[in-house]
Coordinates of C-alpha atoms in Angstrom, one line a residue:
X49 CA 26.2 -107.3 4.4
X50 CA 27.0 -104.4 2.2
X51 CA 29.9 -104.9 -0.3
X52 CA 32.4 -102.1 0.0
X53 CA 33.4 -100.1 -3.0
X54 CA 36.3 -101.4 -5.0
X55 CA 39.4 -99.4 -4.6
X56 CA 42.0 -99.8 -7.4
X57 CA 45.4 -98.6 -8.5
X58 CA 45.1 -97.5 -12.2
X59 CA 48.3 -98.4 -14.1
X60 CA 49.6 -96.5 -17.1
X61 CA 48.2 -97.8 -20.4
X62 CA 50.2 -96.7 -23.4
X63 CA 47.5 -97.8 -25.8
X64 CA 44.9 -95.4 -24.2
X65 CA 46.9 -92.2 -25.1
X66 CA 45.3 -90.2 -27.9
X67 CA 46.6 -87.2 -29.9
X68 CA 45.3 -83.8 -28.9
X69 CA 46.9 -81.2 -31.2
X70 CA 50.6 -81.1 -30.2
X71 CA 49.9 -83.1 -27.0
X72 CA 48.9 -86.6 -26.1
X73 CA 46.1 -87.2 -23.6
X74 CA 45.4 -90.3 -21.5
X75 CA 42.1 -90.7 -19.7
X76 CA 43.4 -92.7 -16.7
X77 CA 40.2 -93.0 -14.7
X78 CA 38.4 -94.5 -17.7
X79 CA 39.6 -97.8 -16.3
X80 CA 37.6 -97.1 -13.1
X81 CA 34.3 -96.3 -14.8
X82 CA 33.8 -93.1 -12.9
X83 CA 30.7 -91.1 -13.8
X84 CA 31.5 -87.8 -12.1
X85 CA 35.2 -87.4 -11.9
X86 CA 37.7 -87.7 -14.9
X87 CA 41.4 -87.6 -14.4
X88 CA 43.7 -87.2 -17.4
X89 CA 47.4 -86.9 -18.1
X90 CA 48.4 -84.5 -20.9
X91 CA 52.0 -84.4 -22.3
X92 CA 53.6 -81.9 -24.6
X93 CA 56.7 -83.6 -26.0
X94 CA 57.6 -80.8 -28.4
X95 CA 55.6 -77.9 -26.9
X96 CA 52.9 -75.9 -28.7
X97 CA 49.2 -75.1 -28.4
X98 CA 46.0 -77.1 -29.2
X99 CA 43.0 -75.6 -31.0
X100 CA 40.4 -73.7 -29.0
X101 CA 38.3 -76.0 -26.7
X102 CA 35.1 -74.9 -24.9
X103 CA 34.7 -76.5 -21.5
X104 CA 31.3 -77.8 -20.6
X105 CA 32.5 -78.9 -17.2
X106 CA 34.8 -77.6 -14.4
X107 CA 38.4 -78.4 -14.6
X108 CA 41.6 -78.1 -12.6
X109 CA 45.1 -78.5 -14.1
X110 CA 48.1 -79.4 -12.0
X111 CA 51.5 -78.8 -13.5
X112 CA 53.6 -81.9 -12.8
X113 CA 56.7 -80.7 -14.7
X114 CA 57.6 -78.1 -17.2
X115 CA 55.6 -75.0 -17.8
X116 CA 51.9 -74.8 -18.9
X117 CA 50.8 -72.1 -21.3
X118 CA 47.0 -71.7 -21.5
X119 CA 45.6 -69.3 -24.0
X120 CA 42.2 -68.1 -22.8
X121 CA 40.0 -67.1 -25.7
X122 CA 37.7 -64.1 -25.2
X123 CA 36.0 -61.4 -27.2
X124 CA 39.2 -59.4 -27.2
X125 CA 41.4 -62.2 -28.5
X126 CA 43.7 -64.6 -26.6
X127 CA 45.2 -64.0 -23.1
X128 CA 48.1 -66.2 -22.0
X129 CA 48.1 -67.8 -18.5
X130 CA 51.3 -69.5 -17.5
X131 CA 51.9 -71.9 -14.6
X132 CA 55.0 -73.7 -13.4
X133 CA 55.6 -77.1 -11.7
X134 CA 53.6 -77.4 -8.5
X135 CA 51.0 -74.8 -9.5
X136 CA 47.3 -75.4 -10.1
X137 CA 45.1 -73.8 -12.8
X138 CA 41.3 -73.5 -12.2
X139 CA 39.1 -73.4 -15.3
X140 CA 35.3 -72.7 -14.8
X141 CA 32.7 -74.2 -17.0
X142 CA 32.1 -72.1 -20.1
X143 CA 35.8 -71.2 -20.6
X144 CA 37.3 -71.5 -24.1
X145 CA 41.0 -72.3 -23.9
X146 CA 43.9 -73.5 -26.0
X147 CA 45.9 -76.0 -24.0
X148 CA 49.6 -75.6 -24.3
X149 CA 53.0 -76.0 -22.7
X150 CA 56.7 -75.8 -23.2
X151 CA 58.5 -78.9 -24.6
X152 CA 58.4 -81.7 -22.0
X153 CA 55.5 -80.3 -20.0
X154 CA 53.4 -82.8 -18.2
X155 CA 49.9 -82.0 -16.8
X156 CA 47.4 -83.7 -14.6
X157 CA 43.8 -82.7 -15.5
X158 CA 40.7 -83.3 -13.4
X159 CA 37.2 -82.6 -14.7
X160 CA 33.7 -82.9 -13.4
X161 CA 31.3 -84.2 -14.6
X162 CA 33.3 -86.5 -16.9
X163 CA 30.2 -87.6 -18.7
X164 CA 29.4 -84.1 -19.7
X165 CA 28.9 -85.0 -23.4
X166 CA 26.2 -87.6 -22.8
X167 CA 24.7 -86.4 -19.5
X168 CA 21.0 -86.0 -19.7
X169 CA 20.7 -82.5 -18.3
X170 CA 16.9 -82.7 -18.6
X171 CA 17.0 -84.9 -15.5
X172 CA 18.9 -82.2 -13.6
X173 CA 17.2 -79.0 -14.8
X174 CA 13.6 -77.9 -15.0
X175 CA 11.9 -78.4 -18.4
X176 CA 12.6 -80.9 -21.1
X177 CA 15.9 -80.3 -23.0
X178 CA 15.6 -81.7 -26.5
X179 CA 18.1 -84.5 -27.4
X180 CA 19.5 -84.0 -30.9
X181 CA 21.5 -86.6 -32.8
X182 CA 24.1 -84.9 -35.0
X183 CA 24.7 -87.9 -37.4
X184 CA 27.7 -87.9 -39.7
X185 CA 26.8 -90.1 -42.7
X186 CA 30.3 -90.8 -43.9
X187 CA 33.7 -91.9 -42.7
X188 CA 37.1 -90.3 -42.9
X189 CA 40.0 -92.0 -44.7
X190 CA 41.8 -92.2 -41.4
X191 CA 39.6 -94.1 -38.9
X192 CA 40.9 -92.2 -35.9
X193 CA 39.4 -89.0 -37.5
X194 CA 35.9 -90.2 -36.9
X195 CA 36.1 -90.0 -33.1
X196 CA 38.1 -86.8 -33.4
X197 CA 35.5 -85.1 -35.5
X198 CA 32.7 -86.2 -33.1
X199 CA 34.6 -84.7 -30.2
X200 CA 35.2 -81.5 -32.1
X201 CA 31.5 -81.2 -33.0
X202 CA 30.4 -81.9 -29.5
X203 CA 32.8 -79.2 -28.1
X204 CA 31.7 -76.6 -30.6
X205 CA 28.0 -77.3 -30.4
X206 CA 27.5 -77.9 -26.7
X207 CA 26.5 -74.9 -24.5
X208 CA 24.5 -73.0 -27.1
X209 CA 21.0 -73.3 -25.8
X210 CA 19.4 -76.0 -23.7
X211 CA 19.5 -78.8 -26.3
X212 CA 21.7 -81.8 -25.7
X213 CA 23.8 -82.8 -28.7
X214 CA 25.2 -86.2 -29.4
X215 CA 27.6 -86.4 -32.3
X216 CA 28.3 -89.8 -33.8
X217 CA 28.8 -91.5 -37.2
X218 CA 26.7 -94.0 -39.0
X219 CA 27.9 -97.6 -39.0
X220 CA 30.7 -98.3 -41.6
X221 CA 29.1 -99.0 -44.9
X222 CA 31.7 -98.4 -47.5
X223 CA 32.5 -101.4 -49.7
X224 CA 33.8 -102.0 -53.2
X225 CA 31.0 -104.5 -53.8
X226 CA 28.2 -102.1 -52.9
X227 CA 26.8 -99.0 -54.5
X228 CA 28.0 -96.1 -52.2
X229 CA 24.7 -94.1 -52.3
X230 CA 22.5 -97.1 -51.7
X231 CA 24.7 -98.4 -48.8
X232 CA 24.9 -94.9 -47.3
X233 CA 21.1 -94.6 -47.4
X234 CA 20.7 -97.9 -45.6
X235 CA 23.2 -96.8 -42.9
X236 CA 21.4 -93.5 -42.5
X237 CA 17.9 -95.1 -42.2
X238 CA 19.2 -97.6 -39.7
X239 CA 20.6 -94.9 -37.5
X240 CA 17.5 -92.7 -37.8
X241 CA 15.3 -95.6 -36.9
X242 CA 17.6 -96.3 -33.9
X243 CA 17.4 -92.7 -32.9
X244 CA 13.6 -92.9 -32.8
X245 CA 13.8 -96.1 -30.7
X246 CA 16.2 -94.4 -28.3
X247 CA 13.8 -91.5 -27.8
X248 CA 15.9 -88.7 -29.4
X249 CA 13.9 -85.6 -30.3
X250 CA 15.5 -84.7 -33.6
X251 CA 18.2 -85.9 -36.0
X252 CA 20.6 -83.8 -38.1
X253 CA 22.1 -85.6 -41.1
X254 CA 25.4 -83.8 -40.8
X255 CA 26.5 -83.5 -44.4
X256 CA 25.5 -80.7 -46.8
X257 CA 24.7 -83.2 -49.5
X258 CA 21.6 -83.8 -47.4
X259 CA 21.8 -87.5 -48.2
X260 CA 18.7 -89.7 -47.8
X261 CA 16.8 -86.8 -46.4
X262 CA 13.4 -87.6 -47.8
X263 CA 13.8 -91.3 -47.1
X264 CA 14.8 -90.6 -43.5
X265 CA 11.8 -88.4 -42.9
X266 CA 9.5 -91.1 -44.3
X267 CA 10.6 -93.6 -41.6
X268 CA 10.9 -91.1 -38.7
X269 CA 8.4 -89.8 -36.2
X270 CA 10.9 -87.0 -35.1
X271 CA 12.2 -84.1 -37.2
X272 CA 15.1 -85.0 -39.6
X273 CA 17.0 -81.9 -40.7
X274 CA 19.4 -81.4 -43.7
X275 CA 22.0 -78.7 -43.0
X276 CA 22.1 -77.3 -46.6
X277 CA 18.3 -77.1 -46.9
X278 CA 18.0 -75.5 -43.6
X279 CA 20.9 -73.1 -43.6
X280 CA 20.2 -71.8 -47.1
X281 CA 16.7 -70.8 -46.0
X282 CA 18.1 -69.1 -42.9
X283 CA 20.6 -67.2 -45.1
X284 CA 17.7 -65.4 -46.7
X285 CA 16.8 -63.8 -43.4
X286 CA 20.0 -61.7 -43.7
X287 CA 19.4 -60.5 -47.2
X288 CA 18.2 -61.6 -50.6
X289 CA 21.4 -63.2 -51.8
X290 CA 24.0 -65.6 -50.4
X291 CA 27.1 -67.5 -51.5
X292 CA 28.1 -71.0 -50.5
X293 CA 31.6 -72.4 -49.8
X294 CA 32.3 -76.1 -49.6
X295 CA 35.3 -78.5 -49.4
X296 CA 36.3 -80.0 -52.7
X297 CA 35.6 -79.0 -56.3
X298 CA 33.6 -82.3 -56.9
X299 CA 31.0 -81.0 -54.3
X300 CA 30.3 -77.8 -56.1
X301 CA 27.8 -79.1 -58.8
X302 CA 26.1 -81.3 -56.2
X303 CA 25.6 -78.4 -53.8
X304 CA 24.6 -76.0 -56.6
X305 CA 22.0 -78.5 -57.8
X306 CA 20.5 -79.0 -54.4
X307 CA 20.4 -75.2 -53.8
X308 CA 18.5 -74.8 -57.1
X309 CA 16.2 -77.7 -56.2
X310 CA 15.4 -76.0 -52.9
X311 CA 14.1 -73.0 -54.8
X312 CA 17.1 -70.7 -54.2
X313 CA 18.6 -70.6 -57.7
X314 CA 18.2 -66.8 -58.1
X315 CA 19.3 -66.1 -54.5
X316 CA 22.6 -68.0 -54.6
X317 CA 25.3 -66.0 -56.3
X318 CA 27.6 -69.0 -56.5
X319 CA 29.1 -72.1 -55.0
X320 CA 32.9 -72.4 -54.5
X321 CA 35.3 -74.9 -52.9
X322 CA 38.4 -74.3 -50.8
X323 CA 40.0 -77.5 -52.3
X324 CA 40.6 -79.3 -49.1
X325 CA 39.8 -83.0 -48.3
X326 CA 38.2 -83.9 -45.0
X327 CA 41.2 -85.5 -43.4
X328 CA 43.4 -82.6 -44.4
X329 CA 41.0 -80.2 -42.8
X330 CA 41.0 -82.1 -39.5
X331 CA 44.8 -82.1 -39.5
X332 CA 45.1 -78.4 -40.3
X333 CA 41.9 -76.7 -39.3
X334 CA 43.5 -73.3 -39.2
X335 CA 44.7 -73.5 -42.8
X336 CA 41.2 -74.5 -43.9
X337 CA 39.7 -71.7 -41.9
X338 CA 42.1 -69.2 -43.5
X339 CA 41.0 -70.5 -46.9
X340 CA 37.4 -69.8 -45.9
X341 CA 38.2 -66.3 -44.7
X342 CA 39.9 -65.5 -48.1
X343 CA 36.7 -66.6 -49.8
X344 CA 34.6 -64.5 -47.4
X345 CA 36.8 -61.5 -48.2
X346 CA 36.2 -62.0 -52.0
X347 CA 32.4 -62.2 -51.4
X348 CA 32.5 -59.0 -49.4
X349 CA 34.5 -57.2 -52.1
X350 CA 32.1 -58.3 -54.8
X351 CA 29.2 -56.8 -52.9
X352 CA 26.6 -59.2 -54.3
X353 CA 25.8 -61.3 -51.3
X354 CA 24.8 -60.5 -47.7
X355 CA 25.7 -63.8 -46.2
X356 CA 27.9 -66.9 -46.7
X357 CA 26.7 -70.5 -46.1
X358 CA 29.6 -72.9 -45.2
X359 CA 28.3 -75.9 -47.1
X360 CA 30.3 -78.6 -45.4
X361 CA 30.2 -79.7 -41.8
X362 CA 33.9 -80.3 -41.6
X363 CA 34.8 -76.9 -43.1
X364 CA 32.3 -75.2 -40.8
X365 CA 33.8 -76.8 -37.8
X366 CA 37.3 -75.7 -38.8
X367 CA 36.2 -72.2 -39.4
X368 CA 34.3 -72.0 -36.0
X369 CA 37.5 -73.2 -34.2
X370 CA 39.3 -70.1 -35.5
X371 CA 36.6 -67.6 -36.3
X372 CA 37.9 -65.3 -33.5
X373 CA 41.1 -64.8 -35.5
X374 CA 39.4 -63.1 -38.5
X375 CA 38.2 -59.6 -39.1
X376 CA 34.6 -58.8 -39.7
X377 CA 34.3 -58.7 -43.5
X378 CA 30.9 -57.1 -43.5
X379 CA 29.0 -60.2 -44.6
X380 CA 27.3 -62.8 -42.3
X381 CA 29.2 -66.1 -42.2
X382 CA 26.6 -68.7 -41.0
X383 CA 27.8 -71.3 -38.6
X384 CA 25.7 -73.9 -40.5
X385 CA 26.4 -76.6 -38.0
X386 CA 25.0 -74.6 -35.1
X387 CA 22.2 -73.1 -37.1
X388 CA 21.0 -76.5 -38.1
X389 CA 21.3 -77.9 -34.6
X390 CA 19.2 -75.0 -33.2
X391 CA 16.7 -75.5 -36.0
X392 CA 16.4 -79.2 -35.1
X393 CA 15.9 -78.4 -31.4
X394 CA 13.3 -75.8 -32.3
X395 CA 11.4 -78.3 -34.4
X396 CA 11.6 -80.9 -31.6
X397 CA 9.9 -78.4 -29.2
X398 CA 6.8 -78.3 -31.4

């Protein structure tokens, strides 16, 4: 006798709500374990708009109460789409939007497939899509920022080619009793070995310090890519000289030393920092992006470099979330996260 599917009522779980810019979002059907359909509640207690989000799935939004204000991001800027209570918004896959609403707005979101971030599209599409692990080898001061950063990276990096990206952090390793570099290296090597065992096709060590890069390559049968080493080489395809911008002043000598060690001492006109810590960047990505844009403008005015490498995965993600806001300064600003991902996927194909 066949057991019938279990039909359930899914209660509200206050602990499952997570911040999403000015909104809170609750994945209600997570309790049911659905693999295709995801249903969410999104609330805007004080109104406002979230940062741009690219949809790698189809989505409908029902306005329960209040008034939704969706900013659709395109080549010509942002177009506002408003909907009142009882109306339905349909968003096709590939859209980039900024979710928003008036104070008190409550929305019901349905997406499919809900497992878009981990779905093995190679099983659904002809050809083998390379699976790339985008491995962050550090942790934020605020623990909730780890998951938030993984989600931001997944959104920004998905849909640019046929590679499948999985953004995650190494296991926690920070301890007052252990040497940071040694503990970080052990955590990276464990994650890289696990990626090999789980049949990934390439690994990106998502930090422009390129930590444990040589050691990771020594234990891996798949390509292991360092974003600074790779993106600095790519920058030379746009001209003979480039500049680098990173997050904090303490990173400047480290990045400068690595660039020189990679053989680009003469090509790099300088390394500068925007002076923002990682947690602050996640909390105010637009402010960090504006700091990058000011630096790009200075590089363009100096006229020495043809490109800019954003030498920090967090800074690069903040800039890419708001790149559409800034004027073309006449120099190439490399999306070092995406450049490195594509490089890893290309190496995996060989």
